[in-house]
């Protein structure tokens, strides 16, 4: 029996994790849950899963919940609750499905406590990859990526030797605006950008998917998760999203992971690893799929992807700055303060003004992020 | 340093193996070579590779070779030489690239001697799979398949648990006559059938590739190599031949092996396993490939594939009988005695008349093969 803590249990990944856990009550037990403010979902999950501890980061939401007096459940409020849950003594696996760079501290906390970390929080690695890897090495903890691309690469590397890897090939759907020119993209509205054709995701990730920054963040994440230099990471556009990513080895062999586009497959793998459990879905029928296509990513019209590569090329605190500036720019776009194509403009400007610090020092990293956010907001206001 | 014996060194696989070995003189040393009668190629290989022992199965060819008096090289003649070489004490790896069911005894000899067997001889497994697996188990020897499809599956299974395999998916180019009707195929000439569009192969394999029997033999081979029931083996037509085969796991994950269609990649892997060596070729560029397609195999117009599945469904000596009848029928087609579509007719007729024996007894197996050949020749003559 594996005891599991879910950080961010009311989000899309959190809910799908609960679905997987409920299918295997003999194998998995939820011991802890965290939400920001979605008390309604939390209450439903408490009834179903009977956790020992819950964390609610939004203080107001926490107050209304506490009033309800759940007996026998430890309730923690505020952001510190996340770190407490991430290191919770009864947990074997911590699934970090927090959104944004708030997830970094929980990642570090889980690793320090030697947990198996099922990582769905991109920003932990994007902002703090170097620190995360150092702590991981010191503690000997394991990270299993949940993101479908990284989970695919992780699976392709099972039984293989890292030194024999020639290249990681991350697939990208190309986003809803694939094929459009930069000029065309200037007039993209929030409504258009949120009408993503393939998956239901939160607004931040949906916009990242439309700008291709989502893929850029995945490149940075892959750089740290698999300890690969940026020169060994490629992105290929594959609109069918059947091939979830690939690894090329030095002998010319490429291993690819294919499957249905359903996050429950990588989530389940992250929980069951190194074993596999029966699929929650019918098999992928390749004859029905019939065709898989591959094309070059369009970095001219979608400069966010180029900026992400640039950030790992520069290294140090640049990826954290890119990520923080992107969060601010996307927020401003969603609030209709800036246009779709101003998003990369803001990020590039902030990156170019940045004086990099040592990414291995958490204080310097957080300070760089704070600076990037504040500078991004200024650039947005002045635009 | 790995010492290697190549059985069938003057054929296509044999020559490509020599090419790989010459690229890595620090890792591989040829200690033994066998040819049927191609003395010219053998002499060139002796000069280049300086083996300790050579076997020439054709007695007339052997005589002309002996006259030349190679000093310090042990020369063995006749079919027994193959078994001697397969168990040669100085060899670590035996690459069996013999063509036809003559390869079975060498396979058994290599396994009994505890060699690593790099297996390119399909018929060993097709005819004698059950016996081969028993001997392999008893001796604890390893078989690494060289055939690109089985090598792909072998690679996809590295680090994985066999019990978690849901399905092996063998890809097929579909052959040069894909899309044609059975009626159309009746008039296919030997010349047309030998003008295979993709690879240069011997005439027997080229015809098997056109009838899809080649894929059928691979299904039977996979059944034994990976110890999978026939219900867990599928064939999917993939004309680009970039995906060399796939494994579906029970959690819905599919692992695929992709690469250029060059036999030197699987040959090198079979020799270097568990390590990988630098590729003899430039990387596969998926963006240039652009498109991969998948479709259902056409067993109505290409009944040989169906007959192969039928043979493992019936089990026992049926696959050996199918293979022997096919060898005779293809030979008759090449000699213009029968039409292209009579090939499956002959095989089906011989299979239907066959009274199966225990496939674990080599004597019974060889007797079933002898009977099948002789019966096939009668059916051909009477046709």
mmCIF file of N, CA and C in Angstrom, chain A residues 155-156 158-160 164 167 236 246 248-259 265 268-269 274-280 283-284 286-287 290-297, chain B residues 155-156 158-160 164 167 236 246 248-259 265 268-269 274-280 283-284 286-287 290-297:
data_model
loop_
_atom_site.group_PDB
_atom_site.id
_atom_site.type_symbol
_atom_site.label_atom_id
_atom_site.label_comp_id
_atom_site.label_asym_id
_atom_site.label_seq_id
_atom_site.Cartn_x
_atom_site.Cartn_y
_atom_site.Cartn_z
ATOM 1 N N UNK A 155 9.888 6.981 -19.431
ATOM 2 C CA UNK A 155 9.612 5.586 -19.801
ATOM 3 C C UNK A 155 10.591 5.091 -20.876
ATOM 4 N N UNK A 156 10.910 5.955 -21.835
ATOM 5 C CA UNK A 156 11.844 5.552 -22.903
ATOM 6 C C UNK A 156 13.247 5.315 -22.350
ATOM 7 N N UNK A 158 13.855 3.903 -19.360
ATOM 8 C CA UNK A 158 13.888 2.748 -18.458
ATOM 9 C C UNK A 158 14.832 1.681 -19.016
ATOM 10 N N UNK A 159 15.768 1.243 -18.201
ATOM 11 C CA UNK A 159 16.702 0.194 -18.612
ATOM 12 C C UNK A 159 17.821 0.684 -19.522
ATOM 13 N N UNK A 160 17.821 1.975 -19.838
ATOM 14 C CA UNK A 160 18.839 2.521 -20.743
ATOM 15 C C UNK A 160 19.885 3.302 -19.954
ATOM 16 N N UNK A 164 24.278 7.194 -23.164
ATOM 17 C CA UNK A 164 24.091 6.761 -24.551
ATOM 18 C C UNK A 164 22.978 7.533 -25.247
ATOM 19 N N UNK A 167 19.803 12.553 -27.913
ATOM 20 C CA UNK A 167 18.881 13.665 -28.064
ATOM 21 C C UNK A 167 17.531 13.315 -27.436
ATOM 22 N N UNK A 236 9.721 18.926 -31.778
ATOM 23 C CA UNK A 236 9.148 18.650 -33.093
ATOM 24 C C UNK A 236 7.623 18.767 -32.968
ATOM 25 N N UNK A 246 10.092 11.426 -27.442
ATOM 26 C CA UNK A 246 11.010 10.390 -27.923
ATOM 27 C C UNK A 246 12.403 10.599 -27.353
ATOM 28 N N UNK A 248 16.382 9.735 -28.662
ATOM 29 C CA UNK A 248 17.286 9.162 -29.659
ATOM 30 C C UNK A 248 18.562 8.736 -28.954
ATOM 31 N N UNK A 249 19.025 7.530 -29.247
ATOM 32 C CA UNK A 249 20.262 7.024 -28.663
ATOM 33 C C UNK A 249 21.401 7.150 -29.674
ATOM 34 N N UNK A 250 22.609 7.012 -29.180
ATOM 35 C CA UNK A 250 23.751 7.303 -30.054
ATOM 36 C C UNK A 250 23.924 6.294 -31.183
ATOM 37 N N UNK A 251 23.254 5.148 -31.079
ATOM 38 C CA UNK A 251 23.386 4.151 -32.155
ATOM 39 C C UNK A 251 22.365 4.356 -33.273
ATOM 40 N N UNK A 252 21.590 5.447 -33.192
ATOM 41 C CA UNK A 252 20.613 5.715 -34.241
ATOM 42 C C UNK A 252 19.228 5.190 -33.934
ATOM 43 N N UNK A 253 19.076 4.484 -32.802
ATOM 44 C CA UNK A 253 17.763 4.003 -32.373
ATOM 45 C C UNK A 253 16.979 5.144 -31.741
ATOM 46 N N UNK A 254 15.711 5.240 -32.078
ATOM 47 C CA UNK A 254 14.826 6.192 -31.405
ATOM 48 C C UNK A 254 13.735 5.396 -30.710
ATOM 49 N N UNK A 255 13.546 5.675 -29.422
ATOM 50 C CA UNK A 255 12.417 5.080 -28.717
ATOM 51 C C UNK A 255 11.351 6.148 -28.539
ATOM 52 N N UNK A 256 10.115 5.791 -28.854
ATOM 53 C CA UNK A 256 9.009 6.729 -28.715
ATOM 54 C C UNK A 256 7.967 6.136 -27.786
ATOM 55 N N UNK A 257 7.259 7.024 -27.076
ATOM 56 C CA UNK A 257 6.126 6.597 -26.258
ATOM 57 C C UNK A 257 4.860 7.097 -26.929
ATOM 58 N N UNK A 258 3.959 6.166 -27.237
ATOM 59 C CA UNK A 258 2.693 6.520 -27.880
ATOM 60 C C UNK A 258 1.544 6.143 -26.959
ATOM 61 N N UNK A 259 0.437 6.825 -27.121
ATOM 62 C CA UNK A 259 -0.734 6.459 -26.345
ATOM 63 C C UNK A 259 -1.828 7.479 -26.543
ATOM 64 N N UNK A 265 -2.998 8.252 -17.813
ATOM 65 C CA UNK A 265 -1.955 7.242 -18.099
ATOM 66 C C UNK A 265 -0.625 7.625 -17.438
ATOM 67 N N UNK A 268 -0.999 7.585 -13.539
ATOM 68 C CA UNK A 268 -1.001 6.224 -12.988
ATOM 69 C C UNK A 268 0.403 5.625 -12.991
ATOM 70 N N UNK A 269 1.134 5.865 -14.084
ATOM 71 C CA UNK A 269 2.503 5.336 -14.164
ATOM 72 C C UNK A 269 3.364 5.921 -13.055
ATOM 73 N N UNK A 274 7.819 1.175 -10.161
ATOM 74 C CA UNK A 274 8.215 0.662 -11.480
ATOM 75 C C UNK A 274 7.238 -0.334 -12.107
ATOM 76 N N UNK A 275 6.123 -0.581 -11.450
ATOM 77 C CA UNK A 275 5.142 -1.490 -12.053
ATOM 78 C C UNK A 275 4.182 -0.729 -12.963
ATOM 79 N N UNK A 276 3.430 -1.478 -13.745
ATOM 80 C CA UNK A 276 2.358 -0.892 -14.551
ATOM 81 C C UNK A 276 1.040 -1.529 -14.132
ATOM 82 N N UNK A 277 -0.009 -0.731 -14.134
ATOM 83 C CA UNK A 277 -1.335 -1.232 -13.780
ATOM 84 C C UNK A 277 -2.227 -1.204 -15.016
ATOM 85 N N UNK A 278 -3.331 -1.950 -14.985
ATOM 86 C CA UNK A 278 -4.226 -1.950 -16.153
ATOM 87 C C UNK A 278 -4.664 -0.528 -16.514
ATOM 88 N N UNK A 279 -4.834 -0.305 -17.793
ATOM 89 C CA UNK A 279 -5.193 1.023 -18.290
ATOM 90 C C UNK A 279 -6.613 1.404 -17.888
ATOM 91 N N UNK A 280 -6.814 2.674 -17.559
ATOM 92 C CA UNK A 280 -8.181 3.151 -17.310
ATOM 93 C C UNK A 280 -8.948 3.389 -18.615
ATOM 94 N N UNK A 283 -7.532 0.499 -25.495
ATOM 95 C CA UNK A 283 -6.250 0.606 -26.205
ATOM 96 C C UNK A 283 -6.287 1.672 -27.294
ATOM 97 N N UNK A 284 -5.122 2.247 -27.555
ATOM 98 C CA UNK A 284 -4.983 3.124 -28.722
ATOM 99 C C UNK A 284 -5.034 2.272 -29.979
ATOM 100 N N UNK A 286 -3.973 2.304 -33.591
ATOM 101 C CA UNK A 286 -3.151 3.057 -34.546
ATOM 102 C C UNK A 286 -3.734 3.041 -35.951
ATOM 103 N N UNK A 287 -4.508 2.005 -36.252
ATOM 104 C CA UNK A 287 -5.106 1.928 -37.586
ATOM 105 C C UNK A 287 -6.206 2.985 -37.721
ATOM 106 N N UNK A 290 -4.339 6.252 -38.062
ATOM 107 C CA UNK A 290 -3.970 6.227 -39.496
ATOM 108 C C UNK A 290 -2.727 7.039 -39.859
ATOM 109 N N UNK A 291 -2.554 8.218 -39.280
ATOM 110 C CA UNK A 291 -1.484 9.085 -39.734
ATOM 111 C C UNK A 291 -0.869 9.896 -38.600
ATOM 112 N N UNK A 292 0.445 9.915 -38.566
ATOM 113 C CA UNK A 292 1.168 10.752 -37.608
ATOM 114 C C UNK A 292 2.054 11.684 -38.436
ATOM 115 N N UNK A 293 2.005 12.978 -38.149
ATOM 116 C CA UNK A 293 2.838 13.900 -38.922
ATOM 117 C C UNK A 293 3.795 14.656 -38.002
ATOM 118 N N UNK A 294 4.879 15.119 -38.595
ATOM 119 C CA UNK A 294 5.934 15.811 -37.858
ATOM 120 C C UNK A 294 6.400 17.013 -38.663
ATOM 121 N N UNK A 295 6.548 18.134 -37.998
ATOM 122 C CA UNK A 295 7.070 19.319 -38.682
ATOM 123 C C UNK A 295 7.912 20.160 -37.732
ATOM 124 N N UNK A 296 8.624 21.084 -38.308
ATOM 125 C CA UNK A 296 9.514 21.970 -37.564
ATOM 126 C C UNK A 296 8.692 22.973 -36.766
ATOM 127 N N UNK A 297 9.070 23.262 -35.523
ATOM 128 C CA UNK A 297 8.336 24.311 -34.800
ATOM 129 C C UNK A 297 8.623 25.680 -35.421
ATOM 130 N N UNK B 155 14.355 -4.205 -27.921
ATOM 131 C CA UNK B 155 14.769 -2.920 -27.336
ATOM 132 C C UNK B 155 13.624 -2.292 -26.525
ATOM 133 N N UNK B 156 12.404 -2.391 -27.033
ATOM 134 C CA UNK B 156 11.259 -1.813 -26.316
ATOM 135 C C UNK B 156 11.008 -2.542 -24.991
ATOM 136 N N UNK B 158 13.469 -3.675 -23.010
ATOM 137 C CA UNK B 158 14.582 -3.471 -22.069
ATOM 138 C C UNK B 158 14.064 -2.762 -20.807
ATOM 139 N N UNK B 159 14.342 -3.338 -19.663
ATOM 140 C CA UNK B 159 13.926 -2.732 -18.394
ATOM 141 C C UNK B 159 12.458 -2.923 -18.064
ATOM 142 N N UNK B 160 11.730 -3.600 -18.942
ATOM 143 C CA UNK B 160 10.295 -3.796 -18.716
ATOM 144 C C UNK B 160 10.019 -5.221 -18.247
ATOM 145 N N UNK B 164 3.746 -7.545 -18.086
ATOM 146 C CA UNK B 164 2.966 -6.319 -18.267
ATOM 147 C C UNK B 164 2.754 -5.980 -19.737
ATOM 148 N N UNK B 167 0.533 -6.502 -25.818
ATOM 149 C CA UNK B 167 0.485 -6.818 -27.239
ATOM 150 C C UNK B 167 1.806 -6.448 -27.900
ATOM 151 N N UNK B 236 0.599 -4.518 -38.203
ATOM 152 C CA UNK B 236 0.030 -3.290 -38.750
ATOM 153 C C UNK B 236 0.900 -2.861 -39.936
ATOM 154 N N UNK B 246 6.536 -2.289 -32.290
ATOM 155 C CA UNK B 246 6.079 -1.645 -31.068
ATOM 156 C C UNK B 246 5.678 -2.683 -30.025
ATOM 157 N N UNK B 248 2.885 -2.802 -26.791
ATOM 158 C CA UNK B 248 1.875 -2.137 -25.976
ATOM 159 C C UNK B 248 1.874 -2.777 -24.599
ATOM 160 N N UNK B 249 1.878 -1.957 -23.559
ATOM 161 C CA UNK B 249 1.847 -2.451 -22.189
ATOM 162 C C UNK B 249 0.429 -2.351 -21.638
ATOM 163 N N UNK B 250 0.206 -3.008 -20.529
ATOM 164 C CA UNK B 250 -1.175 -3.112 -20.047
ATOM 165 C C UNK B 250 -1.735 -1.789 -19.535
ATOM 166 N N UNK B 251 -0.855 -0.806 -19.293
ATOM 167 C CA UNK B 251 -1.353 0.487 -18.812
ATOM 168 C C UNK B 251 -1.717 1.442 -19.946
ATOM 169 N N UNK B 252 -1.666 0.945 -21.196
ATOM 170 C CA UNK B 252 -2.032 1.795 -22.329
ATOM 171 C C UNK B 252 -0.841 2.483 -22.972
ATOM 172 N N UNK B 253 0.351 2.323 -22.386
ATOM 173 C CA UNK B 253 1.564 2.885 -22.983
ATOM 174 C C UNK B 253 2.016 2.012 -24.144
ATOM 175 N N UNK B 254 2.424 2.646 -25.224
ATOM 176 C CA UNK B 254 3.034 1.918 -26.339
ATOM 177 C C UNK B 254 4.452 2.446 -26.508
ATOM 178 N N UNK B 255 5.413 1.526 -26.550
ATOM 179 C CA UNK B 255 6.771 1.926 -26.870
ATOM 180 C C UNK B 255 7.067 1.499 -28.296
ATOM 181 N N UNK B 256 7.644 2.411 -29.057
ATOM 182 C CA UNK B 256 7.976 2.118 -30.447
ATOM 183 C C UNK B 256 9.459 2.338 -30.661
ATOM 184 N N UNK B 257 10.027 1.564 -31.585
ATOM 185 C CA UNK B 257 11.416 1.784 -31.990
ATOM 186 C C UNK B 257 11.406 2.347 -33.398
ATOM 187 N N UNK B 258 12.011 3.508 -33.559
ATOM 188 C CA UNK B 258 12.082 4.159 -34.862
ATOM 189 C C UNK B 258 13.539 4.284 -35.290
ATOM 190 N N UNK B 259 13.758 4.355 -36.580
ATOM 191 C CA UNK B 259 15.109 4.580 -37.060
ATOM 192 C C UNK B 259 15.154 4.418 -38.560
ATOM 193 N N UNK B 265 22.029 -1.123 -38.010
ATOM 194 C CA UNK B 265 21.640 -0.658 -36.668
ATOM 195 C C UNK B 265 21.270 -1.846 -35.767
ATOM 196 N N UNK B 268 24.412 -4.104 -35.178
ATOM 197 C CA UNK B 268 25.357 -3.519 -34.219
ATOM 198 C C UNK B 268 24.831 -3.657 -32.785
ATOM 199 N N UNK B 269 23.510 -3.411 -32.623
ATOM 200 C CA UNK B 269 22.915 -3.530 -31.284
ATOM 201 C C UNK B 269 23.055 -4.962 -30.764
ATOM 202 N N UNK B 274 24.676 -5.249 -23.818
ATOM 203 C CA UNK B 274 23.662 -4.244 -23.487
ATOM 204 C C UNK B 274 24.099 -2.799 -23.746
ATOM 205 N N UNK B 275 25.283 -2.604 -24.270
ATOM 206 C CA UNK B 275 25.711 -1.237 -24.588
ATOM 207 C C UNK B 275 25.260 -0.831 -25.985
ATOM 208 N N UNK B 276 25.355 0.479 -26.234
ATOM 209 C CA UNK B 276 25.105 0.991 -27.583
ATOM 210 C C UNK B 276 26.371 1.664 -28.095
ATOM 211 N N UNK B 277 26.638 1.523 -29.373
ATOM 212 C CA UNK B 277 27.813 2.154 -29.981
ATOM 213 C C UNK B 277 27.354 3.255 -30.939
ATOM 214 N N UNK B 278 28.253 4.168 -31.282
ATOM 215 C CA UNK B 278 27.861 5.239 -32.211
ATOM 216 C C UNK B 278 27.284 4.676 -33.506
ATOM 217 N N UNK B 279 26.327 5.388 -34.047
ATOM 218 C CA UNK B 279 25.638 4.939 -35.252
ATOM 219 C C UNK B 279 26.546 4.975 -36.468
ATOM 220 N N UNK B 280 26.422 3.975 -37.345
ATOM 221 C CA UNK B 280 27.159 4.026 -38.608
ATOM 222 C C UNK B 280 26.508 4.970 -39.616
ATOM 223 N N UNK B 283 21.705 10.698 -38.239
ATOM 224 C CA UNK B 283 20.434 10.574 -37.504
ATOM 225 C C UNK B 283 19.236 10.543 -38.440
ATOM 226 N N UNK B 284 18.182 9.872 -37.978
ATOM 227 C CA UNK B 284 16.895 9.954 -38.680
ATOM 228 C C UNK B 284 16.310 11.337 -38.459
ATOM 229 N N UNK B 286 13.015 13.166 -38.472
ATOM 230 C CA UNK B 286 11.568 12.928 -38.531
ATOM 231 C C UNK B 286 10.838 14.038 -39.268
ATOM 232 N N UNK B 287 11.424 15.228 -39.262
ATOM 233 C CA UNK B 287 10.777 16.351 -39.964
ATOM 234 C C UNK B 287 10.863 16.139 -41.474
ATOM 235 N N UNK B 290 8.348 13.421 -42.191
ATOM 236 C CA UNK B 290 7.092 14.193 -42.211
ATOM 237 C C UNK B 290 5.833 13.389 -41.862
ATOM 238 N N UNK B 291 5.733 12.162 -42.348
ATOM 239 C CA UNK B 291 4.477 11.439 -42.179
ATOM 240 C C UNK B 291 4.684 9.945 -41.989
ATOM 241 N N UNK B 292 3.987 9.405 -41.000
ATOM 242 C CA UNK B 292 3.983 7.955 -40.775
ATOM 243 C C UNK B 292 2.530 7.496 -40.882
ATOM 244 N N UNK B 293 2.281 6.459 -41.651
ATOM 245 C CA UNK B 293 0.902 5.994 -41.771
ATOM 246 C C UNK B 293 0.776 4.533 -41.335
ATOM 247 N N UNK B 294 -0.428 4.182 -40.943
ATOM 248 C CA UNK B 294 -0.709 2.843 -40.421
ATOM 249 C C UNK B 294 -2.019 2.343 -41.008
ATOM 250 N N UNK B 295 -2.033 1.117 -41.441
ATOM 251 C CA UNK B 295 -3.281 0.551 -41.941
ATOM 252 C C UNK B 295 -3.346 -0.946 -41.642
ATOM 253 N N UNK B 296 -4.534 -1.491 -41.802
ATOM 254 C CA UNK B 296 -4.793 -2.905 -41.528
ATOM 255 C C UNK B 296 -4.131 -3.775 -42.592
ATOM 256 N N UNK B 297 -3.517 -4.887 -42.224
ATOM 257 C CA UNK B 297 -2.985 -5.761 -43.269
ATOM 258 C C UNK B 297 -4.125 -6.414 -44.050
#
